[in-house]
Amino acid sequence: MSPVVVPPTPFTVLALYQFRRVPDPAALRAELLALGQASGLCGTLIVAAEGINGTVAGSRAAIDGLSDFLRTAGFDRLEAKTSHSNERPFKRFKVRLKAEIVTLGLPVEPTSQAGQYVEAGDWNALIADPDVVVVDTRNRYEVSAGTFEGAVNPEIDSFREFPDWLDAHAEQLAGKRVAMYCTGGIRCEKSTSLLRERGFTDVLHLRGGILKYLEDVPEEDSRWHGECFVFDGRVTVGHGLREGGALMCHSCGWPLGVDERAHPAYEEGVSCPNCVEATTDAQKAAFRDRQRMYDKINS
């Protein structure tokens, strides 16, 4: 009689954030670190005086335990999305103290001044309106994996560059309805607050971000093209939050689809079309040594 094969239990992945005043961020960090280590969580949480943000993974029981703890700690309006990964998506568990839970570099008031939320089911109709300017607030490497049709790509390398992009394009946006989106919604809490602070009045953003859209909107009705970059070992996800087909370049961090992996500049663990000219021969040699060690460990 053949032995029964028990499939591996997938990791539950939880992406969360909430802007809420934290009186003692260091104390909250200590409690979260102890809880995460005791329950076997992996991933990263960011704690600041303005709230909490992060993506973690673990057993269903561990994720439920974290969620219960945060509710009792006063985070009763968490923007939270769960998905699954068949493999451990993070190497370790970290809780970091920072000045901001998502770094814009300018003071804004997301708890009182953010733009109007648009639910995932209403997003298609909004972005189909020719009078609406749709802005992707993510970094350029994230946009390379997928985006909404017709969206403006600011071509930024970090969210801190967004205010400068806005200054340079304020005239083009003046008098328009501006709809913004990001991966899970947190960056839009600040970007829409910034627009409203600068005098824009008709500002909207996708509640729950791309992840909520891909979870709720059927693929046959979707206006999303490509996959969504996520900050864990899955690299990208698609509709239904199924794990995507991209791999990450371990030299520059860009998500690579099939075409990029077929490019002559692609060498696993060493280079891709996006970074092959940016690293020296010595750096490439070091990357090859690293890749050989990785292959040996995992062979």
Short mmCIF file of C-alpha atoms in Angstrom, two decimals:
data_model
loop_
_atom_site.label_atom_id
_atom_site.label_comp_id
_atom_site.label_asym_id
_atom_site.label_seq_id
_atom_site.Cartn_x
_atom_site.Cartn_y
_atom_site.Cartn_z
CA MET A 1 0.00 0.00 0.00
CA SER A 2 1.43 3.37 -1.03
CA PRO A 3 1.99 5.89 1.76
CA VAL A 4 -0.41 8.80 1.95
CA VAL A 5 1.25 11.96 0.70
CA VAL A 6 0.24 14.97 2.76
CA PRO A 7 0.58 18.22 0.79
CA PRO A 8 2.59 20.94 2.48
CA THR A 9 0.60 23.46 4.48
CA PRO A 10 0.85 26.77 2.65
CA PHE A 11 1.99 29.87 4.43
CA THR A 12 -0.69 32.47 5.02
CA VAL A 13 0.64 35.85 3.88
CA LEU A 14 -0.78 38.95 5.53
CA ALA A 15 -0.23 42.47 4.15
CA LEU A 16 -1.45 45.14 6.55
CA TYR A 17 -1.32 48.79 7.48
CA GLN A 18 -3.13 51.39 9.54
CA PHE A 19 -2.40 55.02 10.20
CA ARG A 20 -3.03 55.53 13.91
CA ARG A 21 -1.16 57.43 16.61
CA VAL A 22 1.22 55.11 18.49
CA PRO A 23 2.20 56.67 21.85
CA ASP A 24 5.19 54.34 22.45
CA PRO A 25 6.48 52.78 19.20
CA ALA A 26 9.44 51.14 20.92
CA ALA A 27 7.19 49.29 23.38
CA LEU A 28 4.92 48.12 20.56
CA ARG A 29 7.96 46.93 18.62
CA ALA A 30 9.14 44.84 21.58
CA GLU A 31 5.72 43.20 21.97
CA LEU A 32 5.42 42.45 18.26
CA LEU A 33 8.94 41.02 18.10
CA ALA A 34 8.27 38.67 21.00
CA LEU A 35 4.93 37.58 19.54
CA GLY A 36 6.34 36.97 16.07
CA GLN A 37 9.33 35.00 17.29
CA ALA A 38 7.19 32.86 19.58
CA SER A 39 4.66 32.02 16.84
CA GLY A 40 7.12 31.41 13.99
CA LEU A 41 6.23 34.38 11.82
CA CYS A 42 8.50 35.62 9.04
CA GLY A 43 8.49 38.94 7.19
CA THR A 44 8.79 42.56 8.27
CA LEU A 45 6.63 44.94 10.27
CA ILE A 46 7.35 48.68 10.40
CA VAL A 47 6.28 50.66 13.45
CA ALA A 48 6.28 54.44 13.71
CA ALA A 49 4.46 57.12 15.67
CA GLU A 50 2.02 57.35 12.73
CA GLY A 51 1.02 53.65 12.68
CA ILE A 52 2.01 50.20 11.45
CA ASN A 53 2.78 48.66 8.06
CA GLY A 54 4.19 45.39 6.80
CA THR A 55 3.85 41.97 5.25
CA VAL A 56 4.30 38.81 7.27
CA ALA A 57 3.68 35.11 6.80
CA GLY A 58 3.16 32.07 8.97
CA SER A 59 0.63 29.45 9.91
CA ARG A 60 -3.02 30.41 9.89
CA ALA A 61 -3.01 30.29 13.70
CA ALA A 62 0.04 32.59 13.90
CA ILE A 63 -1.53 35.13 11.54
CA ASP A 64 -4.79 35.05 13.49
CA GLY A 65 -2.84 35.56 16.71
CA LEU A 66 -1.10 38.62 15.29
CA SER A 67 -4.39 40.06 14.05
CA ASP A 68 -6.00 39.54 17.47
CA PHE A 69 -3.07 41.21 19.21
CA LEU A 70 -3.22 44.26 16.92
CA ARG A 71 -6.95 44.66 17.50
CA THR A 72 -6.48 44.67 21.27
CA ALA A 73 -3.63 47.17 20.79
CA GLY A 74 -6.08 49.58 19.14
CA PHE A 75 -5.55 48.79 15.46
CA ASP A 76 -9.23 48.17 14.82
CA ARG A 77 -9.33 49.53 11.25
CA LEU A 78 -6.48 47.61 9.67
CA GLU A 79 -6.32 47.47 5.90
CA ALA A 80 -5.42 43.79 5.68
CA LYS A 81 -5.25 41.29 2.82
CA THR A 82 -4.36 37.62 3.03
CA SER A 83 -2.98 35.35 0.34
CA HIS A 84 -0.98 32.13 0.32
CA SER A 85 2.46 30.85 -0.61
CA ASN A 86 3.51 27.21 -0.87
CA GLU A 87 7.02 28.12 0.23
CA ARG A 88 8.35 30.29 3.05
CA PRO A 89 8.27 33.77 1.45
CA PHE A 90 10.67 35.51 3.88
CA LYS A 91 13.88 34.36 5.52
CA ARG A 92 13.36 35.86 8.98
CA PHE A 93 11.09 38.01 11.13
CA LYS A 94 11.90 41.67 11.75
CA VAL A 95 10.14 44.60 13.40
CA ARG A 96 11.66 47.96 12.51
CA LEU A 97 11.23 51.36 14.12
CA LYS A 98 11.09 54.17 11.58
CA ALA A 99 10.06 57.80 11.32
CA GLU A 100 7.35 56.89 8.77
CA ILE A 101 5.59 53.62 7.99
CA VAL A 102 5.93 54.49 4.30
CA THR A 103 8.54 57.10 3.48
CA LEU A 104 7.34 60.16 1.59
CA GLY A 105 9.75 62.54 3.28
CA LEU A 106 7.16 65.28 3.77
CA PRO A 107 4.59 65.71 6.56
CA VAL A 108 1.02 64.95 5.42
CA GLU A 109 -2.21 63.99 7.22
CA PRO A 110 -3.47 60.68 5.80
CA THR A 111 -5.91 60.13 8.67
CA SER A 112 -7.83 63.31 7.86
CA GLN A 113 -6.84 64.42 4.37
CA ALA A 114 -6.57 61.33 2.15
CA GLY A 115 -8.50 61.19 -1.09
CA GLN A 116 -11.83 59.49 -1.67
CA TYR A 117 -11.75 55.69 -1.62
CA VAL A 118 -12.92 53.79 -4.69
CA GLU A 119 -13.89 50.15 -4.20
CA ALA A 120 -12.34 47.53 -6.47
CA GLY A 121 -15.69 46.81 -8.11
CA ASP A 122 -16.07 50.47 -9.13
CA TRP A 123 -12.51 51.02 -10.35
CA ASN A 124 -13.05 49.94 -13.98
CA ALA A 125 -15.78 52.49 -14.56
CA LEU A 126 -13.69 55.25 -13.00
CA ILE A 127 -10.55 54.69 -15.03
CA ALA A 128 -12.60 54.33 -18.23
CA ASP A 129 -13.73 57.96 -17.84
CA PRO A 130 -11.69 60.07 -20.31
CA ASP A 131 -11.71 62.99 -17.87
CA VAL A 132 -9.86 60.98 -15.21
CA VAL A 133 -6.06 60.95 -15.01
CA VAL A 134 -4.88 57.63 -13.54
CA VAL A 135 -1.50 57.73 -11.76
CA ASP A 136 0.54 54.72 -10.68
CA THR A 137 2.41 55.76 -7.52
CA ARG A 138 4.78 52.77 -7.45
CA ASN A 139 8.47 52.53 -8.35
CA ARG A 140 9.50 51.88 -11.93
CA TYR A 141 10.60 48.28 -11.32
CA GLU A 142 7.17 47.50 -9.86
CA VAL A 143 5.40 49.05 -12.85
CA SER A 144 7.52 46.92 -15.18
CA ALA A 145 5.71 43.79 -13.95
CA GLY A 146 2.22 45.10 -14.64
CA THR A 147 -0.06 48.15 -14.60
CA PHE A 148 -3.54 49.41 -15.41
CA GLU A 149 -4.10 50.34 -19.02
CA GLY A 150 -3.69 54.05 -19.67
CA ALA A 151 -2.06 54.82 -16.31
CA VAL A 152 0.64 57.47 -15.97
CA ASN A 153 3.97 56.03 -14.84
CA PRO A 154 5.94 58.69 -12.90
CA GLU A 155 9.19 56.75 -13.52
CA ILE A 156 10.36 57.08 -9.91
CA ASP A 157 12.89 54.88 -8.14
CA SER A 158 11.51 55.51 -4.65
CA PHE A 159 8.35 56.97 -3.16
CA ARG A 160 10.41 59.88 -1.80
CA GLU A 161 10.69 61.11 -5.41
CA PHE A 162 6.92 61.44 -5.80
CA PRO A 163 6.65 65.02 -4.43
CA ASP A 164 9.21 66.21 -7.00
CA TRP A 165 7.28 64.44 -9.77
CA LEU A 166 4.11 66.17 -8.61
CA ASP A 167 5.81 69.57 -8.62
CA ALA A 168 6.95 68.99 -12.20
CA HIS A 169 3.51 67.84 -13.42
CA ALA A 170 1.11 69.91 -11.33
CA GLU A 171 0.00 72.01 -14.32
CA GLN A 172 -0.94 68.92 -16.37
CA LEU A 173 -3.04 67.62 -13.46
CA ALA A 174 -4.68 70.95 -12.61
CA GLY A 175 -8.47 70.83 -12.89
CA LYS A 176 -8.51 67.06 -13.48
CA ARG A 177 -10.00 64.20 -11.54
CA VAL A 178 -6.94 62.29 -10.35
CA ALA A 179 -7.22 58.58 -9.51
CA MET A 180 -4.22 56.91 -7.88
CA TYR A 181 -3.27 53.36 -6.99
CA CYS A 182 -0.43 51.33 -5.51
CA THR A 183 0.19 47.75 -4.36
CA GLY A 184 -1.86 47.62 -1.17
CA GLY A 185 -3.14 51.16 -0.72
CA ILE A 186 -0.74 52.66 1.80
CA ARG A 187 1.27 54.87 -0.53
CA CYS A 188 -1.95 56.37 -1.89
CA GLU A 189 -3.01 57.39 1.62
CA LYS A 190 -0.04 59.75 1.55
CA SER A 191 0.06 60.66 -2.16
CA THR A 192 -3.60 61.70 -2.19
CA SER A 193 -3.08 63.63 1.05
CA LEU A 194 -0.20 65.46 -0.61
CA LEU A 195 -2.35 66.37 -3.64
CA ARG A 196 -5.13 67.69 -1.43
CA GLU A 197 -2.60 69.68 0.57
CA ARG A 198 -1.40 71.20 -2.72
CA GLY A 199 -4.93 72.33 -3.60
CA PHE A 200 -6.28 69.44 -5.69
CA THR A 201 -9.88 68.78 -4.75
CA ASP A 202 -11.05 65.79 -6.84
CA VAL A 203 -8.62 63.09 -5.74
CA LEU A 204 -9.47 59.40 -5.51
CA HIS A 205 -7.61 56.16 -4.80
CA LEU A 206 -8.18 52.42 -5.06
CA ARG A 207 -9.11 50.99 -1.67
CA GLY A 208 -6.88 48.03 -0.87
CA GLY A 209 -4.73 48.72 -3.92
CA ILE A 210 -3.93 46.36 -6.75
CA LEU A 211 -4.01 43.35 -4.44
CA LYS A 212 -7.66 43.96 -3.56
CA TYR A 213 -8.51 44.51 -7.22
CA LEU A 214 -6.85 41.25 -8.29
CA GLU A 215 -8.62 39.44 -5.46
CA ASP A 216 -12.12 40.79 -6.17
CA VAL A 217 -12.39 41.53 -9.91
CA PRO A 218 -12.82 38.51 -12.23
CA GLU A 219 -9.98 38.12 -14.71
CA GLU A 220 -12.37 38.33 -17.66
CA ASP A 221 -13.49 41.80 -16.50
CA SER A 222 -10.03 43.06 -15.57
CA ARG A 223 -8.28 46.13 -16.93
CA TRP A 224 -5.03 45.09 -15.32
CA HIS A 225 -2.17 44.03 -17.62
CA GLY A 226 0.62 41.78 -16.38
CA GLU A 227 1.28 40.77 -12.79
CA CYS A 228 1.66 42.67 -9.53
CA PHE A 229 5.08 42.92 -7.91
CA VAL A 230 5.05 41.92 -4.23
CA PHE A 231 7.82 42.31 -1.69
CA ASP A 232 8.33 38.66 -0.85
CA GLY A 233 9.70 35.44 -2.31
CA ARG A 234 6.79 35.05 -4.73
CA VAL A 235 8.02 38.14 -6.65
CA THR A 236 4.65 38.65 -8.40
CA VAL A 237 1.02 37.61 -8.09
CA GLY A 238 -1.79 37.53 -10.62
CA HIS A 239 -5.57 37.40 -10.56
CA GLY A 240 -6.98 35.61 -7.55
CA LEU A 241 -3.64 36.44 -5.88
CA ARG A 242 -2.16 33.32 -7.44
CA GLU A 243 1.63 33.23 -7.47
CA GLY A 244 2.95 34.78 -10.67
CA GLY A 245 5.57 33.63 -13.14
CA ALA A 246 8.25 36.29 -12.65
CA LEU A 247 11.68 35.73 -11.14
CA MET A 248 13.75 38.41 -9.47
CA CYS A 249 17.13 39.55 -10.72
CA HIS A 250 19.37 39.17 -7.67
CA SER A 251 21.66 41.87 -8.97
CA CYS A 252 19.16 44.73 -9.31
CA GLY A 253 15.86 43.47 -7.88
CA TRP A 254 13.78 43.88 -11.05
CA PRO A 255 11.02 41.32 -11.72
CA LEU A 256 11.83 39.35 -14.88
CA GLY A 257 9.27 37.81 -17.19
CA VAL A 258 9.88 35.11 -19.79
CA ASP A 259 11.11 37.54 -22.47
CA GLU A 260 13.65 39.19 -20.17
CA ARG A 261 14.96 35.81 -19.02
CA ALA A 262 15.45 34.86 -22.67
CA HIS A 263 17.51 38.01 -23.31
CA PRO A 264 21.28 37.52 -23.91
CA ALA A 265 21.99 39.88 -20.99
CA TYR A 266 20.26 37.58 -18.51
CA GLU A 267 22.50 35.37 -16.41
CA GLU A 268 20.86 33.84 -13.37
CA GLY A 269 21.99 35.53 -10.20
CA VAL A 270 24.35 37.83 -12.14
CA SER A 271 22.63 40.24 -14.53
CA CYS A 272 19.56 41.09 -16.60
CA PRO A 273 18.75 43.60 -19.37
CA ASN A 274 18.03 46.23 -16.73
CA CYS A 275 21.41 46.11 -14.96
CA VAL A 276 23.96 44.40 -17.21
CA GLU A 277 25.66 47.73 -17.99
CA ALA A 278 25.49 48.98 -14.39
CA THR A 279 27.84 46.48 -12.74
CA THR A 280 31.56 45.90 -13.22
CA ASP A 281 33.22 42.65 -14.28
CA ALA A 282 34.47 42.23 -10.72
CA GLN A 283 30.95 42.59 -9.35
CA LYS A 284 29.62 40.07 -11.88
CA ALA A 285 32.34 37.63 -10.87
CA ALA A 286 31.30 37.99 -7.23
CA PHE A 287 27.66 37.42 -8.20
CA ARG A 288 28.66 34.24 -10.08
CA ASP A 289 30.45 32.95 -6.99
CA ARG A 290 27.36 33.68 -4.93
CA GLN A 291 25.12 31.89 -7.44
CA ARG A 292 27.41 28.83 -7.52
CA MET A 293 27.25 28.65 -3.72
CA TYR A 294 23.46 28.96 -3.81
CA ASP A 295 23.17 26.22 -6.43
CA LYS A 296 25.46 23.96 -4.40
CA ILE A 297 23.42 24.46 -1.22
CA ASN A 298 20.14 23.82 -3.02
CA SER A 299 21.23 20.95 -5.26
#
